[in-house]
Amino acid sequence: MEGPLQTSVHVCHENGQWMSRLPEKLWDIPLYNLALPGSHDTMTYCLDKNSAVSGNESKLVKFLNKCMPCIVHPIIMKWSTTQVLTVTEQLEAGVRYLDFRIAHKANDPSMNLYFVHMVYTTVTVQDILWEVLRWLETHPQEVVILACRNFDGLTKKLHCHLIACIKEIFQCKLCPRNVVPTLRTMWQHGHQVIVSYEEDVEVEMHCELWPAIPYWWGNKTTTRALIQYLERMKRMGRPGKFFVAGINLTENLRYILVHPFGSLKKMTLRSLPCLKIWIKQQYPGPKKECINIIAGDFIGNNDFVKDVIELNTKINPPLHCQSKGAGTNNISFSA
């Protein structure tokens, strides 16, 4: 996989500034009515192979890992890793929604926070927030949504610490939730970061935090079942603002036992051709069956990001717009 993956990553760099290249007719549309590519479980590319199992996991998983670490831990790593690109590479590839599962290690006396997906990451949350800031400073017209979720082991004190870090690092780049987040408005005010925070009490106390963004998680092992789930959710109607359609498959114990030499990566790569067809059929916008953020695993292994971005060519706003399709020839998604 090394050769194709490296080629794909190189191509992805062409999407590094795709927002700044959207046609002017889309600058006044709220970001929750555009199509935005996202990564599911963004930080799993740096899971710590020597990490203890997360305190959030079942007693059975912890017991098996303690009794047979040489067998169980490699299996956990194979089925927990959802990304191979770093956060900077994902942003450069065009991803604009980052799925941050944040945790504090049990029995850790420090204030250090990590990312988690069954096991913890090697990097801290603070280090990654600084990395996102460095990327934004060289891409002043790009907007990133940070979905802070999970919060395994976080106390009130740790929540305060995390929010203080977010404010200190991003400062005026943070978009308050009372702002309608169009590209034009964001650019005029220098806003580049929308922070979704999955803790209602903290959101109420800080105007810089947005409510938790709904995530349509199918929890399916097959592509067909996942697409059926997503179509059912669309028929029920999209939320009013930001929401995520997750095109990520999810393993279960039975699936792992039936596929002893499998991995989440193999499972995902098999599903991509069918999911590509589904993505190309979608429409962004405010209507009931429209999509907004689409998040996937193993960004960089196909044209996922490009396909999501190109959905925005289907938008024809009633204002600032000529005939149907006018302006789409002016859109450039390449460097």
Tab-separated table of N, CA, C and O in Angstrom, residues 149 213-239 243-250 275 278 282 288-289 291 293 295:
chain	number	residue	atom	x	y	z
A	149	ARG	N	-14.964	15.798	21.789
A	149	ARG	CA	-15.943	14.786	22.193
A	149	ARG	C	-15.343	13.814	23.203
A	149	ARG	O	-14.175	13.891	23.540
A	213	ILE	N	-22.045	18.663	17.765
A	213	ILE	CA	-22.530	18.457	16.397
A	213	ILE	C	-23.029	17.017	16.270
A	213	ILE	O	-22.278	16.073	16.535
A	214	PRO	N	-24.302	16.832	15.892
A	214	PRO	CA	-24.819	15.458	15.723
A	214	PRO	C	-23.992	14.666	14.714
A	214	PRO	O	-23.587	15.205	13.683
A	215	TYR	N	-23.750	13.401	15.041
A	215	TYR	CA	-22.959	12.515	14.164
A	215	TYR	C	-23.826	11.305	13.832
A	215	TYR	O	-24.210	10.548	14.719
A	216	TRP	N	-24.137	11.144	12.556
A	216	TRP	CA	-24.894	9.966	12.130
A	216	TRP	C	-23.946	8.775	12.047
A	216	TRP	O	-23.206	8.612	11.078
A	217	TRP	N	-23.950	7.964	13.093
A	217	TRP	CA	-23.064	6.798	13.185
A	217	TRP	C	-23.897	5.545	12.959
A	217	TRP	O	-24.757	5.200	13.769
A	218	GLY	N	-23.634	4.865	11.858
A	218	GLY	CA	-24.440	3.707	11.503
A	218	GLY	C	-24.179	2.476	12.339
A	218	GLY	O	-25.051	1.629	12.504
A	219	ASN	N	-22.938	2.333	12.860
A	219	ASN	CA	-22.551	1.150	13.628
A	219	ASN	C	-22.817	-0.123	12.811
A	219	ASN	O	-23.396	-1.086	13.310
A	220	LYS	N	-22.387	-0.109	11.540
A	220	LYS	CA	-22.646	-1.225	10.624
A	220	LYS	C	-21.338	-1.853	10.153
A	220	LYS	O	-20.324	-1.173	10.029
A	221	THR	N	-21.406	-3.149	9.845
A	221	THR	CA	-20.216	-3.853	9.355
A	221	THR	C	-20.212	-3.987	7.839
A	221	THR	O	-19.199	-4.384	7.262
A	222	THR	N	-21.328	-3.663	7.174
A	222	THR	CA	-21.381	-3.787	5.720
A	222	THR	C	-21.732	-2.441	5.086
A	222	THR	O	-22.470	-1.637	5.666
A	223	THR	N	-21.224	-2.241	3.885
A	223	THR	CA	-21.470	-0.987	3.168
A	223	THR	C	-22.950	-0.802	2.870
A	223	THR	O	-23.498	0.290	3.020
A	224	ARG	N	-23.602	-1.874	2.455
A	224	ARG	CA	-25.018	-1.791	2.113
A	224	ARG	C	-25.857	-1.348	3.317
A	224	ARG	O	-26.711	-0.455	3.199
A	225	ALA	N	-25.599	-1.959	4.470
A	225	ALA	CA	-26.354	-1.603	5.674
A	225	ALA	C	-26.083	-0.158	6.087
A	225	ALA	O	-26.983	0.553	6.538
A	226	LEU	N	-24.830	0.283	5.916
A	226	LEU	CA	-24.474	1.662	6.266
A	226	LEU	C	-25.208	2.658	5.371
A	226	LEU	O	-25.776	3.649	5.858
A	227	ILE	N	-25.234	2.407	4.073
A	227	ILE	CA	-25.923	3.312	3.150
A	227	ILE	C	-27.419	3.333	3.424
A	227	ILE	O	-28.065	4.392	3.399
A	228	GLN	N	-27.989	2.169	3.742
A	228	GLN	CA	-29.417	2.128	4.099
A	228	GLN	C	-29.689	2.976	5.330
A	228	GLN	O	-30.695	3.703	5.396
A	229	TYR	N	-28.799	2.901	6.316
A	229	TYR	CA	-28.944	3.711	7.530
A	229	TYR	C	-28.887	5.205	7.197
A	229	TYR	O	-29.726	5.993	7.654
A	230	LEU	N	-27.899	5.615	6.404
A	230	LEU	CA	-27.747	7.029	6.056
A	230	LEU	C	-28.952	7.546	5.275
A	230	LEU	O	-29.423	8.671	5.500
A	231	GLU	N	-29.479	6.728	4.376
A	231	GLU	CA	-30.661	7.129	3.614
A	231	GLU	C	-31.880	7.254	4.533
A	231	GLU	O	-32.720	8.143	4.355
A	232	ARG	N	-31.987	6.374	5.506
A	232	ARG	CA	-33.091	6.454	6.473
A	232	ARG	C	-32.993	7.739	7.296
A	232	ARG	O	-33.998	8.428	7.533
A	233	MET	N	-31.783	8.096	7.709
A	233	MET	CA	-31.578	9.336	8.464
A	233	MET	C	-31.928	10.553	7.617
A	233	MET	O	-32.517	11.527	8.107
A	234	LYS	N	-31.579	10.519	6.346
A	234	LYS	CA	-31.900	11.631	5.452
A	234	LYS	C	-33.415	11.799	5.309
A	234	LYS	O	-33.928	12.927	5.290
A	235	ARG	N	-34.133	10.692	5.224
A	235	ARG	CA	-35.592	10.777	5.089
A	235	ARG	C	-36.223	11.399	6.335
A	235	ARG	O	-37.251	12.070	6.256
A	236	MET	N	-35.609	11.178	7.486
A	236	MET	CA	-36.109	11.772	8.725
A	236	MET	C	-35.852	13.273	8.767
A	236	MET	O	-36.515	14.006	9.493
A	237	GLY	N	-34.866	13.738	7.998
A	237	GLY	CA	-34.603	15.166	7.909
A	237	GLY	C	-33.333	15.579	8.619
A	237	GLY	O	-33.054	15.152	9.737
A	238	ARG	N	-32.563	16.422	7.966
A	238	ARG	CA	-31.287	16.886	8.512
A	238	ARG	C	-31.507	17.854	9.670
A	238	ARG	O	-32.508	18.588	9.700
A	239	PRO	N	-30.574	17.927	10.632
A	239	PRO	CA	-30.623	18.965	11.660
A	239	PRO	C	-30.490	20.348	11.031
A	239	PRO	O	-30.040	20.490	9.890
A	243	PHE	N	-24.065	19.069	11.008
A	243	PHE	CA	-24.224	17.662	11.355
A	243	PHE	C	-23.293	16.848	10.466
A	243	PHE	O	-22.832	17.313	9.421
A	244	VAL	N	-23.002	15.636	10.908
A	244	VAL	CA	-22.044	14.770	10.215
A	244	VAL	C	-22.731	13.485	9.775
A	244	VAL	O	-23.420	12.836	10.569
A	245	ALA	N	-22.525	13.128	8.523
A	245	ALA	CA	-22.884	11.802	8.030
A	245	ALA	C	-21.605	10.973	8.029
A	245	ALA	O	-20.680	11.258	7.265
A	246	GLY	N	-21.534	10.000	8.897
A	246	GLY	CA	-20.323	9.183	8.997
A	246	GLY	C	-20.372	8.016	8.024
A	246	GLY	O	-21.271	7.173	8.101
A	247	ILE	N	-19.413	7.956	7.106
A	247	ILE	CA	-19.363	6.835	6.158
A	247	ILE	C	-18.370	5.771	6.640
A	247	ILE	O	-17.834	5.005	5.848
A	248	ASN	N	-18.142	5.734	7.938
A	248	ASN	CA	-17.199	4.780	8.523
A	248	ASN	C	-17.917	3.503	8.963
A	248	ASN	O	-18.940	3.547	9.647
A	249	LEU	N	-17.376	2.366	8.534
A	249	LEU	CA	-17.870	1.071	8.998
A	249	LEU	C	-17.355	0.800	10.403
A	249	LEU	O	-16.330	1.343	10.822
A	250	THR	N	-18.066	-0.045	11.134
A	250	THR	CA	-17.688	-0.346	12.520
A	250	THR	C	-17.673	-1.854	12.724
A	250	THR	O	-18.663	-2.535	12.419
A	275	LEU	N	-19.143	3.482	-1.503
A	275	LEU	CA	-19.368	4.735	-0.793
A	275	LEU	C	-19.089	5.929	-1.693
A	275	LEU	O	-19.733	6.979	-1.574
A	278	TRP	N	-22.198	6.644	-3.567
A	278	TRP	CA	-23.185	7.299	-2.695
A	278	TRP	C	-22.850	8.769	-2.501
A	278	TRP	O	-23.725	9.631	-2.593
A	282	GLN	N	-24.980	12.885	-3.492
A	282	GLN	CA	-25.493	13.772	-2.446
A	282	GLN	C	-25.552	15.229	-2.904
A	282	GLN	O	-24.892	15.622	-3.862
A	288	LYS	N	-34.439	19.088	3.439
A	288	LYS	CA	-34.564	17.932	4.333
A	288	LYS	C	-33.538	16.833	4.074
A	288	LYS	O	-32.931	16.306	4.998
A	289	GLU	N	-33.315	16.483	2.811
A	289	GLU	CA	-32.441	15.353	2.492
A	289	GLU	C	-31.030	15.780	2.101
A	289	GLU	O	-30.262	14.983	1.574
A	291	ILE	N	-27.048	17.045	2.710
A	291	ILE	CA	-25.975	16.674	3.636
A	291	ILE	C	-25.146	17.918	3.984
A	291	ILE	O	-25.303	18.978	3.387
A	293	ILE	N	-21.532	17.834	6.607
A	293	ILE	CA	-20.205	17.237	6.779
A	293	ILE	C	-20.297	15.739	6.476
A	293	ILE	O	-21.227	15.074	6.936
A	295	ALA	N	-17.854	12.473	6.996
A	295	ALA	CA	-16.594	12.069	7.636
A	295	ALA	C	-16.289	10.611	7.334
A	295	ALA	O	-17.186	9.760	7.370
